[in-house]
Coordinates of C-alpha atoms in Angstrom, one line a residue:
M1 CA -16.6 -166.6 23.4
K2 CA -16.5 -164.2 26.3
I3 CA -13.8 -166.5 28.0
M4 CA -11.5 -166.6 24.7
K5 CA -11.9 -162.8 24.2
G6 CA -10.5 -162.0 27.8
F7 CA -7.6 -164.6 27.3
V8 CA -6.6 -162.8 24.2
K9 CA -6.7 -159.3 25.7
I10 CA -4.7 -160.4 28.6
N11 CA -2.1 -162.0 26.4
S12 CA -1.8 -158.9 24.1
F13 CA -1.2 -156.9 27.3
L14 CA 1.5 -159.0 28.5
L15 CA 3.1 -159.2 25.1
G16 CA 3.2 -155.4 24.8
S17 CA 4.8 -155.0 28.4
L18 CA 7.5 -157.4 27.5
L19 CA 8.2 -155.7 24.4
L20 CA 8.3 -152.4 26.1
L21 CA 10.7 -153.7 28.9
L22 CA 13.1 -155.2 26.1
G23 CA 13.1 -151.9 24.3
C24 CA 14.2 -150.2 27.4
Y25 CA 16.9 -152.9 28.0
D26 CA 18.2 -152.5 24.4
D27 CA 18.4 -148.9 24.8
K28 CA 20.1 -148.6 28.1
G29 CA 23.5 -146.9 27.8
S30 CA 22.4 -144.8 24.9
Y31 CA 21.9 -141.8 27.0
N32 CA 24.6 -139.4 27.7
Y33 CA 24.7 -138.6 31.3
H34 CA 26.7 -135.6 32.5
D35 CA 27.7 -134.6 36.4
I36 CA 25.9 -131.2 37.3
N37 CA 28.4 -128.3 38.1
E38 CA 26.9 -127.7 41.5
I39 CA 27.4 -124.2 43.0
N40 CA 27.5 -123.9 46.6
I41 CA 26.9 -120.2 48.0
E42 CA 28.2 -119.3 51.4
L43 CA 26.5 -116.2 53.0
P44 CA 25.9 -115.3 56.6
A45 CA 22.1 -115.8 57.7
T46 CA 22.3 -112.3 59.1
V47 CA 24.5 -109.4 58.2
N48 CA 24.5 -106.8 60.9
V49 CA 25.3 -103.1 60.2
R50 CA 25.6 -100.3 62.5
L51 CA 23.9 -97.3 61.3
S52 CA 25.5 -93.8 61.8
K53 CA 23.2 -90.9 63.3
E54 CA 24.5 -88.5 60.8
E55 CA 25.4 -90.0 57.5
A56 CA 25.1 -92.9 55.2
V57 CA 26.8 -96.2 55.9
P58 CA 28.2 -98.4 53.2
V59 CA 27.7 -102.3 53.2
S60 CA 29.5 -104.7 51.2
I61 CA 28.3 -108.3 51.0
E62 CA 30.8 -110.7 49.5
P63 CA 29.8 -114.4 48.8
K64 CA 32.2 -117.5 49.0
L65 CA 31.6 -119.9 46.2
S66 CA 32.7 -123.6 45.5
Q67 CA 32.0 -125.5 42.4
T68 CA 31.9 -129.4 42.0
L69 CA 33.5 -129.2 38.4
E70 CA 35.1 -125.9 37.9
K71 CA 37.6 -123.7 39.8
E72 CA 37.5 -120.4 37.8
E73 CA 34.5 -118.2 37.8
S74 CA 34.6 -116.7 34.3
H75 CA 31.6 -118.6 33.3
L76 CA 29.4 -117.3 36.0
S77 CA 27.1 -114.2 36.3
Y78 CA 25.7 -112.5 39.3
R79 CA 22.5 -110.9 40.1
W80 CA 21.6 -109.4 43.5
E81 CA 18.0 -108.7 44.3
K82 CA 16.3 -106.9 47.2
E83 CA 12.6 -107.8 48.4
V84 CA 10.5 -104.9 48.2
K85 CA 7.0 -104.6 49.6
K86 CA 4.6 -102.8 46.9
S87 CA 2.0 -100.4 47.9
T88 CA -0.5 -103.3 47.3
G89 CA 1.1 -105.1 49.9
L90 CA 2.5 -107.8 47.7
K91 CA 6.1 -108.4 47.6
E92 CA 8.7 -108.4 44.5
W93 CA 12.3 -108.9 44.0
V94 CA 14.1 -105.7 42.6
E95 CA 17.6 -106.0 41.1
C96 CA 20.3 -104.0 43.1
G97 CA 23.5 -105.3 41.6
Q98 CA 25.3 -107.3 39.1
E99 CA 28.8 -107.8 40.7
K100 CA 30.0 -110.6 42.8
T101 CA 30.1 -108.3 45.6
C102 CA 26.8 -106.4 46.8
Q103 CA 27.3 -102.8 47.6
L104 CA 24.4 -101.3 49.6
V105 CA 24.0 -97.8 51.5
F106 CA 21.9 -97.4 54.5
Q107 CA 20.9 -94.0 55.5
P108 CA 20.3 -93.1 59.2
T109 CA 16.5 -93.7 58.8
D110 CA 16.8 -97.0 57.1
V111 CA 16.0 -98.8 60.2
E112 CA 14.0 -101.8 58.7
S113 CA 15.7 -105.2 57.9
Q114 CA 16.3 -106.0 54.3
T115 CA 16.0 -109.4 52.8
I116 CA 18.7 -109.9 49.9
R117 CA 19.3 -112.7 47.5
L118 CA 22.1 -113.7 45.1
I119 CA 21.3 -115.5 42.1
V120 CA 24.5 -117.2 40.3
T121 CA 24.1 -118.3 36.9
D122 CA 26.3 -120.9 35.4
H123 CA 26.6 -120.1 31.5
R124 CA 28.1 -123.4 30.7
E125 CA 26.0 -125.4 28.0
D126 CA 24.5 -127.4 30.8
G127 CA 24.7 -124.9 33.6
S128 CA 21.6 -123.5 35.6
E129 CA 20.9 -121.0 38.3
W130 CA 21.8 -121.2 42.0
Y131 CA 20.7 -118.6 44.6
K132 CA 21.0 -117.8 48.4
V133 CA 19.0 -115.5 50.8
T134 CA 20.4 -113.3 53.6
T135 CA 19.0 -110.7 55.9
V136 CA 20.7 -107.4 56.3
R137 CA 19.6 -106.1 59.8
P138 CA 20.5 -102.4 60.7
I139 CA 21.5 -101.8 64.2
V140 CA 20.5 -98.4 65.5
P141 CA 23.3 -96.8 67.4
Y142 CA 23.2 -97.8 71.2
S143 CA 20.5 -100.1 70.6
R144 CA 22.2 -102.9 72.2
S145 CA 25.1 -101.8 74.2
W146 CA 27.0 -101.9 77.3
F147 CA 27.3 -98.6 78.9
V148 CA 30.2 -98.0 81.1
L149 CA 30.2 -95.3 83.7
Q150 CA 33.8 -93.9 84.3
Y151 CA 35.5 -91.3 86.5
T152 CA 38.3 -89.8 84.5
D153 CA 40.2 -86.6 85.5
G154 CA 37.6 -85.8 88.0
K155 CA 34.8 -86.0 85.5
C156 CA 31.9 -88.6 85.0
V157 CA 32.5 -90.1 81.4
L158 CA 29.8 -92.5 79.7
G159 CA 31.5 -95.1 77.5
A160 CA 30.0 -97.9 75.4
V161 CA 30.5 -101.3 73.9
D162 CA 28.1 -100.7 70.8
G163 CA 26.7 -103.5 68.8
E164 CA 27.3 -107.3 69.2
G165 CA 29.5 -110.0 67.6
S166 CA 31.6 -109.0 64.9
G167 CA 29.9 -105.7 64.8
D168 CA 30.7 -104.3 68.2
V169 CA 32.9 -101.3 68.9
V170 CA 34.4 -99.9 72.0
I171 CA 33.7 -96.0 72.5
P172 CA 35.5 -94.8 75.5
D173 CA 33.5 -91.6 75.6
A174 CA 30.3 -92.3 73.7
Y175 CA 28.5 -89.2 75.2
K176 CA 31.0 -86.7 74.1
M177 CA 31.5 -88.1 70.8
D178 CA 27.7 -88.1 70.1
M179 CA 26.6 -84.8 72.0
K180 CA 29.9 -83.0 71.3
Q181 CA 30.2 -82.1 75.2
D182 CA 31.0 -83.8 78.4
L183 CA 28.3 -85.4 80.3
P184 CA 26.5 -82.6 82.1
I185 CA 26.7 -84.0 85.5
G186 CA 28.8 -83.0 88.4
G187 CA 29.8 -84.9 91.6
T188 CA 31.4 -88.2 92.3
P189 CA 29.9 -91.0 90.3
K190 CA 28.1 -93.7 92.4
Y191 CA 25.9 -95.7 90.0
L192 CA 24.5 -96.5 86.5
L193 CA 21.1 -98.1 86.0
T194 CA 19.5 -99.3 82.8
D195 CA 15.8 -99.7 82.1
W196 CA 14.8 -101.3 78.6
A197 CA 11.1 -100.3 79.0
F198 CA 11.0 -97.0 81.1
G199 CA 7.4 -95.6 80.6
S200 CA 4.0 -96.9 81.2
P201 CA 3.1 -100.6 80.8
E202 CA -0.1 -99.5 78.8
G203 CA 2.4 -97.7 76.3
S204 CA 1.5 -94.8 74.2
F205 CA -1.9 -94.9 75.7
I206 CA -0.3 -93.2 78.7
N207 CA 3.5 -92.7 78.3
P208 CA 5.6 -94.6 75.5
Q209 CA 8.1 -97.0 76.7
Q210 CA 11.8 -96.2 76.0
P211 CA 15.3 -97.4 77.0
V212 CA 17.0 -95.2 79.4
I213 CA 20.1 -94.6 81.3
I214 CA 20.1 -93.3 84.8
I215 CA 23.4 -92.0 86.3
G216 CA 23.8 -91.0 90.0
T217 CA 26.4 -88.9 91.6
D218 CA 26.7 -87.6 95.1
Q219 CA 25.3 -84.2 93.7
D220 CA 22.9 -84.9 90.9
V221 CA 21.0 -87.7 88.8
H222 CA 20.9 -87.7 85.1
L223 CA 17.9 -89.5 83.4
M224 CA 18.4 -90.0 79.6
N225 CA 17.3 -91.8 76.4
A226 CA 19.7 -94.6 76.0
V227 CA 19.6 -94.2 72.2
S228 CA 19.7 -90.3 71.7
F229 CA 21.4 -89.4 74.9
N230 CA 18.6 -86.7 75.3
Q231 CA 17.7 -85.9 78.9
I232 CA 14.2 -86.8 79.9
Y233 CA 13.9 -85.0 83.3
T234 CA 16.2 -83.3 85.4
Y235 CA 16.6 -84.1 89.2
Q236 CA 15.0 -81.1 90.3
A237 CA 12.0 -81.8 88.0
M238 CA 11.7 -85.3 89.2
L239 CA 11.5 -83.8 92.8
H240 CA 9.4 -80.9 91.9
V241 CA 7.6 -81.6 95.2
K242 CA 10.7 -80.2 97.1
V243 CA 11.0 -77.3 94.8
V244 CA 7.2 -76.2 95.3
N245 CA 7.7 -76.5 98.9
G246 CA 10.7 -74.4 99.2
D247 CA 13.4 -77.2 99.6
N248 CA 16.4 -76.7 97.2
N249 CA 18.9 -78.7 99.0
F250 CA 19.5 -81.7 96.9
S251 CA 21.5 -84.6 97.9
P252 CA 20.7 -87.9 96.0
D253 CA 21.5 -91.1 97.9
W254 CA 20.1 -94.0 95.5
L255 CA 17.4 -94.6 93.0
V256 CA 15.6 -97.8 91.9
T257 CA 13.1 -98.1 88.9
N258 CA 10.8 -100.9 87.8
T259 CA 8.1 -99.6 85.6
Y260 CA 8.0 -102.8 83.0
Q261 CA 6.9 -104.9 86.0
R262 CA 4.4 -102.3 87.2
L263 CA 6.2 -101.6 90.5
G264 CA 7.1 -98.0 90.4
E265 CA 10.2 -95.7 91.3
V266 CA 11.8 -95.1 94.5
L267 CA 14.7 -92.6 95.6
S268 CA 16.3 -91.5 98.6
D269 CA 17.5 -87.9 98.9
N270 CA 19.2 -86.5 102.0
G271 CA 18.0 -89.8 103.7
K272 CA 14.1 -89.2 102.9
L273 CA 12.3 -91.4 100.7
Y274 CA 10.2 -90.5 97.7
M275 CA 8.2 -92.8 95.4
A276 CA 6.7 -92.3 91.8
N277 CA 4.0 -94.2 89.9
D278 CA 5.0 -96.8 87.4
D279 CA 4.0 -94.6 84.4
G280 CA 7.6 -93.3 83.6
F281 CA 6.6 -89.7 84.2
S282 CA 8.8 -89.8 87.3
V283 CA 6.5 -87.5 89.5
Y284 CA 7.8 -88.2 92.8
Y285 CA 6.0 -87.6 96.2
P286 CA 7.1 -88.2 99.9
L287 CA 7.0 -91.9 100.7
Q288 CA 5.6 -92.6 104.2
W289 CA 4.6 -95.4 106.6
E290 CA 1.1 -96.8 106.0
S291 CA 0.3 -96.4 109.7
T292 CA 0.0 -93.0 111.5
S293 CA 2.9 -93.8 114.0
E294 CA 6.2 -93.3 111.9
E295 CA 9.5 -94.6 112.9
S296 CA 12.9 -93.4 112.0
Y297 CA 15.0 -95.3 109.5
K298 CA 18.2 -95.2 107.4
I299 CA 17.4 -97.2 104.1
T300 CA 20.7 -98.2 102.3
K301 CA 19.5 -101.0 100.0
I302 CA 16.4 -101.7 98.1
A303 CA 15.4 -104.6 95.9
P304 CA 12.2 -105.0 93.8
I305 CA 10.0 -108.3 94.2
L306 CA 7.7 -109.2 91.7
E307 CA 4.0 -108.6 92.1
Y308 CA 4.4 -107.0 95.6
G309 CA 6.7 -104.0 95.5
F310 CA 10.1 -103.5 97.2
I311 CA 12.0 -104.9 100.0
F312 CA 14.1 -102.2 101.9
Y313 CA 17.1 -102.8 104.5
D314 CA 17.1 -100.4 107.3
E315 CA 20.7 -100.1 108.3
Q316 CA 19.9 -97.9 111.4
N317 CA 17.7 -100.5 113.1
H318 CA 19.2 -103.8 111.4
R319 CA 15.8 -104.7 110.1
F320 CA 13.9 -105.3 106.8
L321 CA 10.8 -103.2 105.7
R322 CA 8.4 -103.6 102.9
C323 CA 6.9 -101.1 100.3
K324 CA 3.9 -101.9 98.2
K325 CA 4.0 -101.2 94.6
Y326 CA 2.8 -97.9 93.0
D327 CA 0.7 -98.7 89.8
E328 CA -2.2 -96.3 89.6
M329 CA -3.2 -96.2 86.0
M330 CA -5.5 -93.5 86.2
E331 CA -3.1 -91.3 88.0
G332 CA -0.6 -91.7 85.1
Y333 CA -3.4 -91.2 82.5
R334 CA -4.9 -88.1 83.9
D335 CA -2.6 -86.4 86.5
N336 CA 0.9 -87.1 85.8
K337 CA 0.3 -86.8 82.1
M338 CA -1.5 -83.6 82.3
F339 CA 1.3 -82.0 84.5
R340 CA 4.4 -83.6 82.9
K341 CA 3.3 -83.5 79.1
Y342 CA 1.1 -80.5 78.9
G343 CA 2.4 -78.4 81.8
Y344 CA -0.9 -78.2 83.9
N345 CA 0.3 -77.3 87.4
N346 CA -3.1 -77.8 88.9
Y347 CA -2.6 -81.6 88.2
F348 CA 0.3 -81.5 90.7
Y349 CA -0.5 -81.8 94.3
P350 CA 2.4 -80.3 96.6
S351 CA 0.9 -81.8 99.9
K352 CA 0.3 -85.3 98.5
V353 CA 2.2 -88.2 100.3
V354 CA 2.3 -91.8 99.4
K355 CA 1.6 -94.2 102.4
K356 CA 3.2 -97.7 101.3
I357 CA 5.9 -98.5 103.9
G358 CA 5.2 -101.2 106.4
K359 CA 7.0 -103.8 108.6
I360 CA 7.5 -107.2 106.8
G361 CA 5.3 -109.1 109.4
E362 CA 4.6 -112.7 109.3
N363 CA 2.0 -114.9 107.3
P364 CA -0.3 -116.6 109.8
K365 CA -0.4 -119.6 107.4
A366 CA 3.5 -120.0 107.6
E367 CA 6.0 -118.9 110.2
N368 CA 8.9 -116.9 109.4
V369 CA 12.4 -118.6 109.2
F370 CA 14.0 -115.6 110.6
N371 CA 13.1 -112.5 112.3
P372 CA 13.2 -109.7 109.8
D373 CA 12.8 -107.0 112.5
N374 CA 16.3 -107.6 114.0
I375 CA 19.0 -109.5 112.2
G376 CA 21.8 -108.2 114.5
D377 CA 24.1 -105.4 114.4
D378 CA 27.1 -107.6 113.4
K379 CA 25.9 -107.7 109.6
I380 CA 27.6 -105.8 106.9
M381 CA 25.1 -105.4 103.7
I382 CA 26.7 -106.7 100.4
N383 CA 23.6 -106.5 98.2
M384 CA 20.1 -107.3 97.6
N385 CA 18.9 -109.0 94.5
M386 CA 15.5 -110.0 93.1
I387 CA 14.7 -113.3 91.7
R388 CA 11.2 -113.2 90.5
S389 CA 9.0 -113.2 93.7
N390 CA 12.0 -113.7 95.6
V391 CA 14.7 -111.4 97.2
L392 CA 18.0 -112.5 98.2
A393 CA 19.7 -110.2 100.7
T394 CA 23.4 -111.0 101.3
F395 CA 25.6 -110.0 104.3
F396 CA 28.8 -110.5 105.9
S397 CA 28.9 -111.4 109.7
T398 CA 31.7 -109.7 111.6
S399 CA 30.9 -112.2 114.4
D400 CA 31.3 -115.6 112.6
R401 CA 33.1 -114.3 109.6
K402 CA 30.6 -116.0 107.4
I403 CA 28.3 -114.8 104.4
H404 CA 24.6 -114.8 105.4
V405 CA 21.7 -114.7 102.9
Y406 CA 18.3 -114.0 103.9
D407 CA 15.3 -115.3 101.6
F408 CA 12.1 -113.4 101.2
N409 CA 9.2 -114.9 99.3
G410 CA 6.8 -112.2 98.1
E411 CA 4.1 -114.8 97.5
G412 CA 4.0 -115.1 101.3
F413 CA 2.5 -111.6 101.6
N414 CA -0.8 -112.8 100.1
G415 CA -0.6 -116.6 99.9
E416 CA 0.3 -119.8 101.7
T417 CA 4.1 -119.7 102.1
A418 CA 6.4 -117.9 104.6
I419 CA 7.4 -114.5 103.8
C420 CA 10.9 -114.7 105.3
A421 CA 11.3 -118.2 103.7
G422 CA 15.0 -119.2 104.3
K423 CA 18.3 -118.3 105.6
Y424 CA 21.7 -119.7 104.4
T425 CA 25.4 -119.3 105.4
F426 CA 28.7 -120.2 103.7
D427 CA 32.3 -119.5 104.0
L428 CA 33.7 -116.5 102.2
P429 CA 36.0 -117.9 99.5
G430 CA 39.6 -118.1 100.4
G431 CA 41.6 -115.0 99.5
M432 CA 38.5 -112.9 98.9
S433 CA 38.1 -109.7 100.9
V434 CA 34.4 -108.7 101.8
D435 CA 35.3 -105.0 100.7
E436 CA 35.9 -106.3 97.1
M437 CA 33.0 -108.9 97.0
R438 CA 30.3 -108.3 94.3
V439 CA 27.1 -110.1 94.2
T440 CA 24.4 -110.7 91.5
T441 CA 21.7 -113.0 90.5
C442 CA 19.4 -114.0 87.5
Y443 CA 15.8 -115.4 87.4
V444 CA 16.8 -118.1 85.1
F445 CA 19.2 -119.8 87.6
G446 CA 16.7 -119.7 90.4
K447 CA 18.1 -119.1 94.1
T448 CA 21.7 -118.9 93.0
L449 CA 24.3 -116.2 93.7
F450 CA 27.2 -115.2 91.4
I451 CA 29.8 -113.7 93.7
A452 CA 33.1 -112.2 92.5
G453 CA 36.4 -110.9 94.3
G454 CA 40.0 -110.7 93.1
N455 CA 40.1 -112.3 89.8
K456 CA 37.6 -115.1 90.4
I457 CA 33.8 -115.6 89.9
Y458 CA 31.9 -118.2 92.1
K459 CA 28.6 -119.8 91.8
V460 CA 26.6 -120.5 95.0
D461 CA 23.5 -122.7 94.6
F462 CA 20.7 -122.6 97.1
N463 CA 18.2 -124.6 95.0
R464 CA 19.8 -127.7 96.7
T465 CA 19.5 -129.0 100.4
V466 CA 23.0 -128.1 101.1
P467 CA 24.3 -124.9 99.4
R468 CA 27.1 -125.6 96.9
M469 CA 29.8 -123.3 95.9
T470 CA 31.8 -123.8 92.7
L471 CA 34.5 -121.8 90.8
L472 CA 32.9 -120.4 87.7
Y473 CA 35.5 -118.3 86.1
E474 CA 39.2 -117.2 86.8
Y475 CA 40.7 -114.3 84.8
E476 CA 44.2 -115.3 83.6
N477 CA 46.0 -112.4 85.3
A478 CA 45.7 -112.5 89.1
A479 CA 46.6 -108.8 89.2
V480 CA 43.5 -107.9 87.5
K481 CA 40.5 -107.1 89.8
I482 CA 37.0 -107.8 89.2
T483 CA 35.0 -104.7 90.1
G484 CA 31.4 -105.5 89.0
L485 CA 28.9 -108.3 88.0
K486 CA 25.8 -107.6 86.2
F487 CA 23.7 -109.9 83.7
K488 CA 22.6 -108.2 80.5
N489 CA 19.0 -108.6 81.9
E490 CA 18.7 -110.3 85.4
H491 CA 14.8 -110.0 85.3
Y492 CA 13.5 -111.0 81.8
D493 CA 14.4 -111.9 78.2
W494 CA 13.2 -110.4 75.0
G495 CA 12.5 -111.8 71.6
Y496 CA 11.6 -110.8 68.1
S497 CA 10.2 -112.4 65.0
A498 CA 12.9 -113.9 62.5
D499 CA 10.6 -112.3 59.7
P500 CA 9.5 -108.7 60.7
N501 CA 6.9 -109.0 58.3
D502 CA 5.5 -112.3 59.6
W503 CA 4.4 -112.4 63.3
D504 CA 4.0 -116.2 63.2
S505 CA 7.6 -116.7 62.2
E506 CA 10.1 -118.1 64.4
R507 CA 10.9 -116.1 67.5
I508 CA 14.4 -115.3 68.1
W509 CA 15.4 -114.6 71.8
L510 CA 18.2 -112.4 72.7
G511 CA 19.4 -114.6 75.4
T512 CA 20.4 -111.8 77.8
P513 CA 19.7 -113.7 81.0
Y514 CA 22.6 -116.0 79.9
R515 CA 25.2 -113.4 79.4
L516 CA 27.2 -112.2 82.4
G517 CA 29.1 -108.9 82.2
V518 CA 32.1 -108.3 84.2
S519 CA 33.8 -105.1 84.9
L520 CA 37.6 -105.2 85.2
D521 CA 40.4 -103.1 86.9
Y522 CA 43.8 -103.5 85.1
G523 CA 45.5 -101.0 87.3
G524 CA 46.8 -97.6 86.2
N525 CA 43.2 -96.2 86.0
E526 CA 42.5 -98.6 83.0
G527 CA 39.4 -100.7 82.8
G528 CA 37.6 -103.1 80.6
I529 CA 34.4 -105.3 80.2
L530 CA 34.4 -109.1 79.8
E531 CA 31.4 -110.8 78.8
L532 CA 30.6 -114.6 79.5
K533 CA 28.0 -116.9 77.8
L534 CA 26.5 -119.3 80.5
T535 CA 24.6 -122.5 79.9
T536 CA 21.2 -123.3 81.4
T537 CA 22.8 -124.6 84.5
G538 CA 24.9 -121.6 85.3
E539 CA 28.1 -122.8 83.9
V540 CA 30.5 -120.9 81.4
E541 CA 29.7 -122.4 78.0
R542 CA 32.3 -124.8 76.9
D543 CA 34.0 -123.5 73.7
S544 CA 32.2 -120.4 73.8
E545 CA 34.1 -117.0 73.2
V546 CA 35.0 -114.9 76.1
L547 CA 34.5 -111.3 74.9
E548 CA 36.8 -108.6 76.4
Y549 CA 36.5 -105.0 75.7
K550 CA 39.6 -102.9 76.6
G551 CA 40.0 -99.1 76.4
F552 CA 38.0 -97.6 79.2
G553 CA 39.1 -95.8 82.1
K554 CA 38.5 -96.5 85.9
I555 CA 35.1 -98.2 85.9
V556 CA 32.5 -97.1 88.4
D557 CA 29.5 -99.1 87.2
F558 CA 28.0 -100.6 84.1
G559 CA 24.8 -101.9 82.5
Y560 CA 23.4 -103.3 79.3
S561 CA 20.6 -101.7 77.1
V562 CA 18.4 -102.7 74.4
K563 CA 15.9 -100.7 72.2
L564 CA 13.0 -103.1 72.1

């Protein structure tokens, strides 16, 4: 009985399954299948909008639509929504438009990115809803800009290429446009420096970091915020130590700042050196030798070297010197902050000196490759450049008519390697004059020089046993001269979260170490800025757009700034 009962149950199950399959087979083809009218919405992932400092800026976002079954759009409706964060911390979508084109308005204070989505409803009988999301990212004026120092009609002029990509704009006199006056600095312009994070590495605990521009002439130095253009300190305030000691003869030579990497600031005035702590308060004191027996010098070039401080070139004695970093946190937190921020003069010390200068010396564990105390009087300095913990000093020799490069390794001061780590020579490229030669480096390419002269840029790679020179770029018009080379940032890159509300979201890097800026002289007191995008191997990226910005006067110097 048990066996028979199981047999009946199994057969009943099989019979039922067979009838179900036959029913499905007989019904096949009785359904009415329809193609779906798929709607594809094209919107840029990010829409950049440059804010105004004074008035509202309208923004229009227009999608591109395509349909698989229809051409006209009368059966479609649109709804734009903006993601809003409620007081509870939760997010909700709020309608902000019902037209095909979304119209937004950004006030000067609307600096946060906005997430916008478009919902397209298909009102056909079998239609459905389709949506696409984009981010509108406000660009604060001068938050990502090439700044261009020009000398026009006997005046210093500060221009800019403001923004990036399709949103950039050339402003020949940005300072005058914003401040309604000429740049208030006299003399003949010599240099322009930018520092993205000028201030204390400890931030607001001591002195908040800010992007700055430093313009130097043969008469003055102008230090200002790179976004607002407000002056931070006058040159006399920076050298307050001279004023209180009765010396009002100011004659600036050069200045170098590196507070982000905790090295400090150094300047030369009337051939004398002064140094400031790395806190961004720019309280300078006389810089002297570590030892009691001082020697005379004439420092004409200086380069920062990571972790240690600076390398100097003494033109008078044809030698290199070292300078230790100045990173006293408590001095910034107490003395300089109390003096600079609150005006307490008893926290300023008129007789104070900073003893940081010394000879290069030699690491007892590794012999120097060259003698840093005398490289010969036949060398003409071209430039000194930092590559992380290395410095490459580039010279032209009047004896053998070659380029000589001296390589310093900062790790040799405290580690196992040689301080004077290498010396390289190569021929000056054909047709290039040493007077027009410009040199720069960038940390992502290691020991590599980028040199320019005439209308050509070369790359010289010392990362290999035998240095190799290759042509990197040639401007199409041979009459146009390259007058300067600078990476957007040769020391570090910076990134931000794709979703500003989610710290764990994908990090988007600016890629500034791979963007090479070039200043051009078209002749007739007309100048321009060129921007090249390089690959990880230091070549111009194939099929990348070469950006050229015309409309400037005679360019003296330039630099890139970012508001972090």
